[in-house]
PDB file of C-alpha atoms in Angstrom:
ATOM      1  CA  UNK N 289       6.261 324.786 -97.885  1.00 50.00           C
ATOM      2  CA  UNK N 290       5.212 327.709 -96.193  1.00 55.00           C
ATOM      3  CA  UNK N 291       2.006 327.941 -94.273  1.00 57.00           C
ATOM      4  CA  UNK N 292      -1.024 330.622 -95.487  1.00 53.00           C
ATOM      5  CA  UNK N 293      -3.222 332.599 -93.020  1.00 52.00           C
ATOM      6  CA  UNK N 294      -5.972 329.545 -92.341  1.00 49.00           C
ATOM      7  CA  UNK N 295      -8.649 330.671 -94.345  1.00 50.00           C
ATOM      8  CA  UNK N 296     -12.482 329.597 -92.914  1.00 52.00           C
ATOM      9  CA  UNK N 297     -12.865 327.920 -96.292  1.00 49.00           C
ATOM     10  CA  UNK N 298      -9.343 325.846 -95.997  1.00 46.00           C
ATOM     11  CA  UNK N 299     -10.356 325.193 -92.874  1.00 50.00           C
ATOM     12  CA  UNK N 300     -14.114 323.421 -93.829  1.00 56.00           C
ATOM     13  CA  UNK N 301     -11.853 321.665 -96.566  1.00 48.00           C
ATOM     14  CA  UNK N 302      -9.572 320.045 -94.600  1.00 52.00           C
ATOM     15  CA  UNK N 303     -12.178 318.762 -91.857  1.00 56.00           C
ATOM     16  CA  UNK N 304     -13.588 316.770 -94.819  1.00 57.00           C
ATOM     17  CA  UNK N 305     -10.014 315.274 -95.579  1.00 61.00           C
ATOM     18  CA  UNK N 306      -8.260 312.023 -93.657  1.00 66.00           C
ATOM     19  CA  UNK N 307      -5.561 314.249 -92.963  1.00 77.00           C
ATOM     20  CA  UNK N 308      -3.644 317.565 -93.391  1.00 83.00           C
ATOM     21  CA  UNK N 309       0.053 316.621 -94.419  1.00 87.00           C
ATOM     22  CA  UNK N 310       3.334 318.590 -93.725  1.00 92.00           C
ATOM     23  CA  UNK N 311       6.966 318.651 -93.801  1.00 93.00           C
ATOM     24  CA  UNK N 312       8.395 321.415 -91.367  1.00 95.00           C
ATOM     25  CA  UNK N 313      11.875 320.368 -92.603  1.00 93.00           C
ATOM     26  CA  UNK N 314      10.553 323.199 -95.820  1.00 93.00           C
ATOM     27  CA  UNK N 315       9.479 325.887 -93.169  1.00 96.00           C
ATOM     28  CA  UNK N 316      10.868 329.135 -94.539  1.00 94.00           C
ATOM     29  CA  UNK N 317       9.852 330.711 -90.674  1.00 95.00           C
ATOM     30  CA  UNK N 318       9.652 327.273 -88.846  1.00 96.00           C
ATOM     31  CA  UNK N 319       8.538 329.141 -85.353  1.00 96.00           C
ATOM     32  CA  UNK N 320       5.607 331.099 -87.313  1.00 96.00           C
ATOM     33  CA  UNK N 321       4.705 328.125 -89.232  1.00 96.00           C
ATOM     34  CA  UNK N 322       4.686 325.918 -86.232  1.00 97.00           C
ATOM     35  CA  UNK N 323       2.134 327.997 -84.501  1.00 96.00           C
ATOM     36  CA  UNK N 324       0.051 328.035 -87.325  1.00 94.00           C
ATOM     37  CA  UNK N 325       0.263 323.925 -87.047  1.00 94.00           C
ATOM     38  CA  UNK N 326      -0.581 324.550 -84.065  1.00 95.00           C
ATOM     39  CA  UNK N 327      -4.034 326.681 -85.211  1.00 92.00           C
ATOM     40  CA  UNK N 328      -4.464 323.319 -87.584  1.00 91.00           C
ATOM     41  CA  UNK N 329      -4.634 321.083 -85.059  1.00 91.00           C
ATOM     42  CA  UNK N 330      -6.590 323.366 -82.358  1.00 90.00           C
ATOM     43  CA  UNK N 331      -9.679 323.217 -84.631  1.00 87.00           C
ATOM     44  CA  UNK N 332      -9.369 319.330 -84.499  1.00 87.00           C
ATOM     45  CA  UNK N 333      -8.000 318.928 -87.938  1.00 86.00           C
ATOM     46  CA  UNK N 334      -6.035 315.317 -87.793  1.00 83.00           C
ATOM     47  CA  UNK N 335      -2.385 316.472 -89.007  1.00 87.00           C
ATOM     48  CA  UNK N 336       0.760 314.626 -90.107  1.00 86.00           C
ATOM     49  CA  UNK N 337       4.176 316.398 -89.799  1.00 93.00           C
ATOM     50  CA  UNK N 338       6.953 313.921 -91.788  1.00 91.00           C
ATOM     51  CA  UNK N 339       9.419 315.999 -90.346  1.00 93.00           C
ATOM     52  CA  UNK N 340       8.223 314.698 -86.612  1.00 94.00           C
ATOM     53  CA  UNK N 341       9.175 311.158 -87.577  1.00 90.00           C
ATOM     54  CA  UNK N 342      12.605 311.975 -88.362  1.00 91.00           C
ATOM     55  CA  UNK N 343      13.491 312.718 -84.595  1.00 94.00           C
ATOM     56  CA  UNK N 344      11.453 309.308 -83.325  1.00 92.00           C
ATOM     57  CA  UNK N 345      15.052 307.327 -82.219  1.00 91.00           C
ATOM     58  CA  UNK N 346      15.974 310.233 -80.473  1.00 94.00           C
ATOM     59  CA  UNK N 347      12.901 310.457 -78.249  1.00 96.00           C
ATOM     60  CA  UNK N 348      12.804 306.667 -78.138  1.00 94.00           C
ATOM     61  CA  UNK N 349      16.407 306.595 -76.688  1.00 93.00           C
ATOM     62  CA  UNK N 350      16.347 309.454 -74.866  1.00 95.00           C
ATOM     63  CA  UNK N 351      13.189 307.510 -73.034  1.00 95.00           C
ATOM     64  CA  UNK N 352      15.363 303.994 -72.816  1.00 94.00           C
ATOM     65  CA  UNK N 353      18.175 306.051 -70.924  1.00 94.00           C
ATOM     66  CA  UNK N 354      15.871 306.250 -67.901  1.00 95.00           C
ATOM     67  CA  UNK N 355      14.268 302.828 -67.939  1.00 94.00           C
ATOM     68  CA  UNK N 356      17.047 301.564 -65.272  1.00 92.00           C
ATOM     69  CA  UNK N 357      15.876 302.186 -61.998  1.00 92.00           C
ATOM     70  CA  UNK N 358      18.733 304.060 -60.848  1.00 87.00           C
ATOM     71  CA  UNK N 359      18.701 306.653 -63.159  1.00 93.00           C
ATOM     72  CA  UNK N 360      15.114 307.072 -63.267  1.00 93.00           C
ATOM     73  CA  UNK N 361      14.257 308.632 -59.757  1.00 94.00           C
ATOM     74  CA  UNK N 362      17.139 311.469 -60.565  1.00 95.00           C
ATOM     75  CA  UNK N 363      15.348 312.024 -64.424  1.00 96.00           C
ATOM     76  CA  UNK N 364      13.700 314.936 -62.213  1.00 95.00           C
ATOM     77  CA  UNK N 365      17.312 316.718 -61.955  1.00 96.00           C
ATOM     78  CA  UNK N 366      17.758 317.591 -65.420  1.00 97.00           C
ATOM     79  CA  UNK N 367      18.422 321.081 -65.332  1.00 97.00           C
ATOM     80  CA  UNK N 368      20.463 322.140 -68.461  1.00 97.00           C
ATOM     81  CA  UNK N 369      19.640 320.683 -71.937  1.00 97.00           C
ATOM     82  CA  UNK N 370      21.359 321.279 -75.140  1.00 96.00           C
ATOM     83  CA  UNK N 371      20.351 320.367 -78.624  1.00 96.00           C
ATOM     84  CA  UNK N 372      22.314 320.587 -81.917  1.00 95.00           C
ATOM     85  CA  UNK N 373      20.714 321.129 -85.160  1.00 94.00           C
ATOM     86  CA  UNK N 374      22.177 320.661 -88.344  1.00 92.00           C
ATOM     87  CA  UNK N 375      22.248 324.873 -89.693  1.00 91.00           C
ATOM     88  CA  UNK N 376      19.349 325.930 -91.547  1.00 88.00           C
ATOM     89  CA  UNK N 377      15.735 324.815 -89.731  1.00 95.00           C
ATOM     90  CA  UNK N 378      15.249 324.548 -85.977  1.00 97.00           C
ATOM     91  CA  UNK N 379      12.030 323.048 -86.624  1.00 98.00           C
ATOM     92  CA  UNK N 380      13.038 319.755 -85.823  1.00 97.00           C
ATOM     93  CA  UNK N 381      15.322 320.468 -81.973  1.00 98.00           C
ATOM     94  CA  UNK N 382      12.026 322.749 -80.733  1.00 98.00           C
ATOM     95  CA  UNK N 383       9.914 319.744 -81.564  1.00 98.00           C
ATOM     96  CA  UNK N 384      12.171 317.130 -79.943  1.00 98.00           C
ATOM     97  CA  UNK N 385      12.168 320.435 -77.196  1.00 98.00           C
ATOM     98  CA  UNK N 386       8.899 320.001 -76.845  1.00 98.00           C
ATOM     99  CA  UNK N 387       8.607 316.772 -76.707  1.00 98.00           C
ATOM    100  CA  UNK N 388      11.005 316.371 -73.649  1.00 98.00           C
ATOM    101  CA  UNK N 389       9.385 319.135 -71.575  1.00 98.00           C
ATOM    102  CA  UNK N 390       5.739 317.821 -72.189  1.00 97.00           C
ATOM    103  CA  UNK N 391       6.901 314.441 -70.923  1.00 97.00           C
ATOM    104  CA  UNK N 392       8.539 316.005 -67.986  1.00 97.00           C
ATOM    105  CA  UNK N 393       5.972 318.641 -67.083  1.00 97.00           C
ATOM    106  CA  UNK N 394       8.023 321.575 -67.905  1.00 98.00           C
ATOM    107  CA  UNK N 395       6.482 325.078 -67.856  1.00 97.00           C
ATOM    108  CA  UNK N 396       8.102 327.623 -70.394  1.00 98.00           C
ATOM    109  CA  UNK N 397       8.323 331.056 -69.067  1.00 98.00           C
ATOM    110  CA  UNK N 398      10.701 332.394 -71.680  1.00 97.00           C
ATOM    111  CA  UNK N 399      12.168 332.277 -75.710  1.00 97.00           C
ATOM    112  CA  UNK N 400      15.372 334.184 -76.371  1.00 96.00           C
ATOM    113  CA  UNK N 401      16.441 333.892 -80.065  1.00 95.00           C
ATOM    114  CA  UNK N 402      19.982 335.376 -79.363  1.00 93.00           C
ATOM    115  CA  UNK N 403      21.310 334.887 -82.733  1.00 92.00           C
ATOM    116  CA  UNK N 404      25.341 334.772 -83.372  1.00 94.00           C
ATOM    117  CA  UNK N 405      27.807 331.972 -85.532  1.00 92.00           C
ATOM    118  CA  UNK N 406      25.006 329.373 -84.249  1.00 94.00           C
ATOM    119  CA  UNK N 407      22.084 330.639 -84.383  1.00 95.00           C
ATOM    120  CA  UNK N 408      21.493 330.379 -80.497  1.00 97.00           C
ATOM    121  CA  UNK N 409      18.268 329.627 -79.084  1.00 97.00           C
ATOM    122  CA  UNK N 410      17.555 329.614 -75.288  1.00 98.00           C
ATOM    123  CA  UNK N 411      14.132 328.288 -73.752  1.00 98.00           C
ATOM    124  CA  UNK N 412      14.102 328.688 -70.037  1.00 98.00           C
ATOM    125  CA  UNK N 413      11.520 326.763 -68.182  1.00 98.00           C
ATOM    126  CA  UNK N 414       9.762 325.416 -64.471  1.00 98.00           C
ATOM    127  CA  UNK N 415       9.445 322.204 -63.166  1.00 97.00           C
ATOM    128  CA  UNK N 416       6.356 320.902 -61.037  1.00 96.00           C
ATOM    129  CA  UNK N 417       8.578 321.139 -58.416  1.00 95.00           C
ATOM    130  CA  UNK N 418       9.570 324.970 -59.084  1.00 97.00           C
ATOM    131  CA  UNK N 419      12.952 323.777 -60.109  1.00 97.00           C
ATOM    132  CA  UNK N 420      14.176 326.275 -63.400  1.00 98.00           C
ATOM    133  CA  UNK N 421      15.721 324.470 -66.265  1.00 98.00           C
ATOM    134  CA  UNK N 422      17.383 325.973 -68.827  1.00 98.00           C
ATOM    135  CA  UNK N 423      17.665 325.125 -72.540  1.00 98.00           C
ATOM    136  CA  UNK N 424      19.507 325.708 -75.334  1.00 98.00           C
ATOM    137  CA  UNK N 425      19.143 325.061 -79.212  1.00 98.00           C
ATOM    138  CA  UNK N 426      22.239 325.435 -81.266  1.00 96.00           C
ATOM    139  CA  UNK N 427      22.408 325.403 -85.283  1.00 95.00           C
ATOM    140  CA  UNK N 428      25.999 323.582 -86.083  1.00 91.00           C
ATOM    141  CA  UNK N 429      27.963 324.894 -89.113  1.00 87.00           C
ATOM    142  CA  UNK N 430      28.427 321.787 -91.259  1.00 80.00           C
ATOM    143  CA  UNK N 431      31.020 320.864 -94.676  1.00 73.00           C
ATOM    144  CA  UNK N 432      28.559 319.293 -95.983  1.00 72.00           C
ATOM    145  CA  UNK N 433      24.491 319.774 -95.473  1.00 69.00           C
ATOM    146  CA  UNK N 434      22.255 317.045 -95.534  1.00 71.00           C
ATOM    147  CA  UNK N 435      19.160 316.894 -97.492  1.00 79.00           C
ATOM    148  CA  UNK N 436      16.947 317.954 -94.994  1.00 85.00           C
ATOM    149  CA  UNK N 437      17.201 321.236 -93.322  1.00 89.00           C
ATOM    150  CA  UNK N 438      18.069 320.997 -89.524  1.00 93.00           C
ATOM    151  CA  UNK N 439      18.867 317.106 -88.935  1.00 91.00           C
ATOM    152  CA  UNK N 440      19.539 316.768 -84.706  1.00 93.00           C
ATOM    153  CA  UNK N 441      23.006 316.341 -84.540  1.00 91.00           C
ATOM    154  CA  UNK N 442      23.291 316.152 -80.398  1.00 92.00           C
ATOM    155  CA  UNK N 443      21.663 316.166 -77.288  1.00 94.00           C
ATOM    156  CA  UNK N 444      22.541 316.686 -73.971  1.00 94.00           C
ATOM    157  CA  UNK N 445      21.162 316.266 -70.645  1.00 96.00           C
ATOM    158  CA  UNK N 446      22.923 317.313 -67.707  1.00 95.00           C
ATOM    159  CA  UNK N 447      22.144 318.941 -63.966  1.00 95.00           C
ATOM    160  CA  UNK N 448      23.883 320.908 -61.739  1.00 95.00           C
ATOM    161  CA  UNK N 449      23.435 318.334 -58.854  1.00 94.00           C
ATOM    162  CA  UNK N 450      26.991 317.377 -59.405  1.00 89.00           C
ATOM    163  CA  UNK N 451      25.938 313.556 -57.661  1.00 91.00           C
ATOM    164  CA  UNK N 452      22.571 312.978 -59.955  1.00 93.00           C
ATOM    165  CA  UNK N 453      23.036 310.253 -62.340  1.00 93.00           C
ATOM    166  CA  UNK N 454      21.445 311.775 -65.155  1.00 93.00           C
ATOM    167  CA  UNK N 455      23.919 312.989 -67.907  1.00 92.00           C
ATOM    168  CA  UNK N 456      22.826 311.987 -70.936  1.00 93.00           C
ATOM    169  CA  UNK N 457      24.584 312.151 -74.542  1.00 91.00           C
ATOM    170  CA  UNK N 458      22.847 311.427 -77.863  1.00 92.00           C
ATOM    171  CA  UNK N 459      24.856 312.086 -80.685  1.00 88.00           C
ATOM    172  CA  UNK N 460      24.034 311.056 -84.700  1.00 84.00           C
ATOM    173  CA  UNK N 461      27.657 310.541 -85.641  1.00 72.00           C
ATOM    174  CA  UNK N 462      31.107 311.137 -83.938  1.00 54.00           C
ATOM    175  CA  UNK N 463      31.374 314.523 -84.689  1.00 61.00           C
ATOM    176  CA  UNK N 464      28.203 315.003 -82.433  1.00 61.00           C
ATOM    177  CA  UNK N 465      29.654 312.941 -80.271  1.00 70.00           C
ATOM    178  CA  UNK N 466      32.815 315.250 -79.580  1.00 67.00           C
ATOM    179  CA  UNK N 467      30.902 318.353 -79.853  1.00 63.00           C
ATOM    180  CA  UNK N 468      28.339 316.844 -76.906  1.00 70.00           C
ATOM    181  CA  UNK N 469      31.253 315.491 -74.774  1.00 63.00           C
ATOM    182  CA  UNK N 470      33.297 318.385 -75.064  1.00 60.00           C
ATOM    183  CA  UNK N 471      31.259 320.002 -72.108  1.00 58.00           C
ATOM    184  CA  UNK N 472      33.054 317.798 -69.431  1.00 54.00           C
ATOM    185  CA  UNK N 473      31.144 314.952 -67.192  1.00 53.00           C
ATOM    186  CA  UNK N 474      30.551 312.227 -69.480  1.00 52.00           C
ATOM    187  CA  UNK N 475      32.869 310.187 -67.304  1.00 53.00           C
ATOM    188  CA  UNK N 476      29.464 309.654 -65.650  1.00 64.00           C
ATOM    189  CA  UNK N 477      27.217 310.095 -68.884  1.00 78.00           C
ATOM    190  CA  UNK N 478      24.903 307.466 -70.777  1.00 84.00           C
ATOM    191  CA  UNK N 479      26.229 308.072 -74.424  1.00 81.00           C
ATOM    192  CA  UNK N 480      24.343 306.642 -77.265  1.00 79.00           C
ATOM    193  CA  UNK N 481      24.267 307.222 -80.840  1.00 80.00           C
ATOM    194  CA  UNK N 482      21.405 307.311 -82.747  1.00 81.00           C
ATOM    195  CA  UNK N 483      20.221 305.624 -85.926  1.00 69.00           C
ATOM    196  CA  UNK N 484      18.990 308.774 -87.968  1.00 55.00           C
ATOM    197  CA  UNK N 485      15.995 308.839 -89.807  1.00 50.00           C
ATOM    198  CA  UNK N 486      16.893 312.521 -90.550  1.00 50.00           C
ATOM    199  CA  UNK N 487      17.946 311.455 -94.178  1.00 57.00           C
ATOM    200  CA  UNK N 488      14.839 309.616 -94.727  1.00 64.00           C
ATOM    201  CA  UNK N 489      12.505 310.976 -97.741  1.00 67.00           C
ATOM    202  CA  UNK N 490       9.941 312.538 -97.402  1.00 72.00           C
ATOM    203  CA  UNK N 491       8.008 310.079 -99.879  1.00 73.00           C
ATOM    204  CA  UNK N 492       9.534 307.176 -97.951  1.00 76.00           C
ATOM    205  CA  UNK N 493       7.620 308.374 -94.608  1.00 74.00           C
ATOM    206  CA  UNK N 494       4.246 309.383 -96.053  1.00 73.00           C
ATOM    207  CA  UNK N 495       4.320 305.935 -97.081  1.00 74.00           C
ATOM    208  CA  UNK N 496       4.845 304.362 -93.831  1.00 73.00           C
ATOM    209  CA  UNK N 497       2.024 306.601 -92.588  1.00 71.00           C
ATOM    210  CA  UNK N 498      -0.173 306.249 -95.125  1.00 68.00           C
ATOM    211  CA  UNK N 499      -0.171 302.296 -94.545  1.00 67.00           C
ATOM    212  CA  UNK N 500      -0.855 302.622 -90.581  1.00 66.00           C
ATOM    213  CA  UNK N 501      -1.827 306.038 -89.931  1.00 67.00           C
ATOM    214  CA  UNK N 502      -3.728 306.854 -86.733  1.00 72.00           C
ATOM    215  CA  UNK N 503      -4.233 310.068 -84.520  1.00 80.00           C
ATOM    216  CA  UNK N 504      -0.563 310.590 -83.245  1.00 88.00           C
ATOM    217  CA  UNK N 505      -1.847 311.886 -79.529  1.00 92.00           C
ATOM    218  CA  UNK N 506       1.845 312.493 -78.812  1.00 95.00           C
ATOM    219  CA  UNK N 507       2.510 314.601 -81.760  1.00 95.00           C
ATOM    220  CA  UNK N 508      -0.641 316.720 -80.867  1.00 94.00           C
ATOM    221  CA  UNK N 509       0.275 316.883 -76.686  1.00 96.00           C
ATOM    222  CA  UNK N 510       4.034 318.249 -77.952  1.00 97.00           C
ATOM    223  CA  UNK N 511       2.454 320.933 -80.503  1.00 97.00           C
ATOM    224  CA  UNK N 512       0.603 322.001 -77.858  1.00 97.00           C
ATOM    225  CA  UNK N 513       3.599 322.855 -75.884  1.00 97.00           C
ATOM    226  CA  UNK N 514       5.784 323.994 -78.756  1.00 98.00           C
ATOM    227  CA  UNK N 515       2.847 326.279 -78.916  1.00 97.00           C
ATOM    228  CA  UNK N 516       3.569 327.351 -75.108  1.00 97.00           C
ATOM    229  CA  UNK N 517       6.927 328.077 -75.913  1.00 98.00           C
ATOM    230  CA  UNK N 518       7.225 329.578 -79.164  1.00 97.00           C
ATOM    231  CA  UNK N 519       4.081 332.315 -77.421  1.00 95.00           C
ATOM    232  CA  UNK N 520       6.866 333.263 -74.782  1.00 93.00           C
ATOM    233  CA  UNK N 521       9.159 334.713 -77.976  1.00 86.00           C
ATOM    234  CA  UNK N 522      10.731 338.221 -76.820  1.00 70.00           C
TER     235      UNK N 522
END
């Protein structure tokens, strides 16, 4: 659904609910309406988005590719990141965007929406370290779309220290696989693919939060920074 101005009297509604619930996968203008999740959650209004439990086994294994020792101390070299996103809603690859860069301490200083056959996206941030990293979110033509708008397809995390061991592939299903690979290096890459729960209904996971449902604090930290980078747009 799309997202209203936040009216004062929405706003004194909602602080007297359990929660505010969402499904960015129906964003009409998924950056616009993000920010205004953003607004919601500002003015400490506890909020659900189903659509950010849809890209959990992605974040879970991009996490698991670092546990080994040996790949953890070069996580810092990550450079270059793509993500690909099922056409139609990029809601889903900013989010798993953010995600990344909050967990890594990323800085955005720019948002070019560049447009073209995929619907390119490039986010180009700073490390702690004052390393720049640069990002891009691709929207993959498909045969046949899914039932919810903008399902991750791929990701990829690479560096341009040719000897870091940090090249990471995530793909949902072999043709992610061979778009991902298709850049070179995975001779040295982690590749994974990931159990979806793109698919997933949206009844199914208000279910599953209605039965444990807490403050996510990880889902709020990441808004936050989607906020950062969707305020560098130009």
């Amino acid at each position: 659904m799309n997202l209203p101005a936040v009216r004062s009297d929405k706003i004194q509604l909602a602080q007297t609910a359990h929660s505010a619930i969402f499904d960015s996968s129906d964003f009409t203008t998924p950056e616009a309406e993000l920010l205004k999740l953003h607004e919601i959650l500002d003015r400490g209004i506890p909020t659900i988005d189903l659509n950010w439990r849809r890209i959990a086994g992605w974040q879970e294994l991009t996490a698991e590719a670092f546990d080994p020792p040996a790949r953890r101390k070069d996580i810092t070299e990550i450079d270059r990141v793509d993500v690909n996103y099922e056409l139609g809603n990029p809601a889903q690859a900013i989010m798993f965007l953010g995600w990344l860069s909050s967990r890594l301490q990323w800085q955005p200083v720019s948002y070019k929406h560049t447009g073209g056959d995929y619907d390119l996206r490039e986010v180009d941030f700073v490390a702690p370290d004052g390393r720049k990293i640069h990002t891009e979110l691709a929207a993959m033509p498909t045969v046949n779309l899914g039932d919810i708008p903008g399902d991750l397809m791929g990701v990829r995390l690479n560096s341009t220290n040719p000897k870091a061991n940090c090249i990471t592939v995530l793909c949902s299903e072999v043709a992610g696989c061979m778009q991902m690979e298709m850049r070179g290096g995975t001779q040295t890459a982690r590749v994974e693919e990931v159990t979806s729960l793109a698919e997933r209904s949206a009844e199914d996971l208000l279910a599953e939060y209605l039965q444990r449902w807490s403050r996510d604090l990880l889902y709020e930290q990441t808004m936050t920074v989607v906020a950062q980078i969707l305020s560098k747009v130009g």
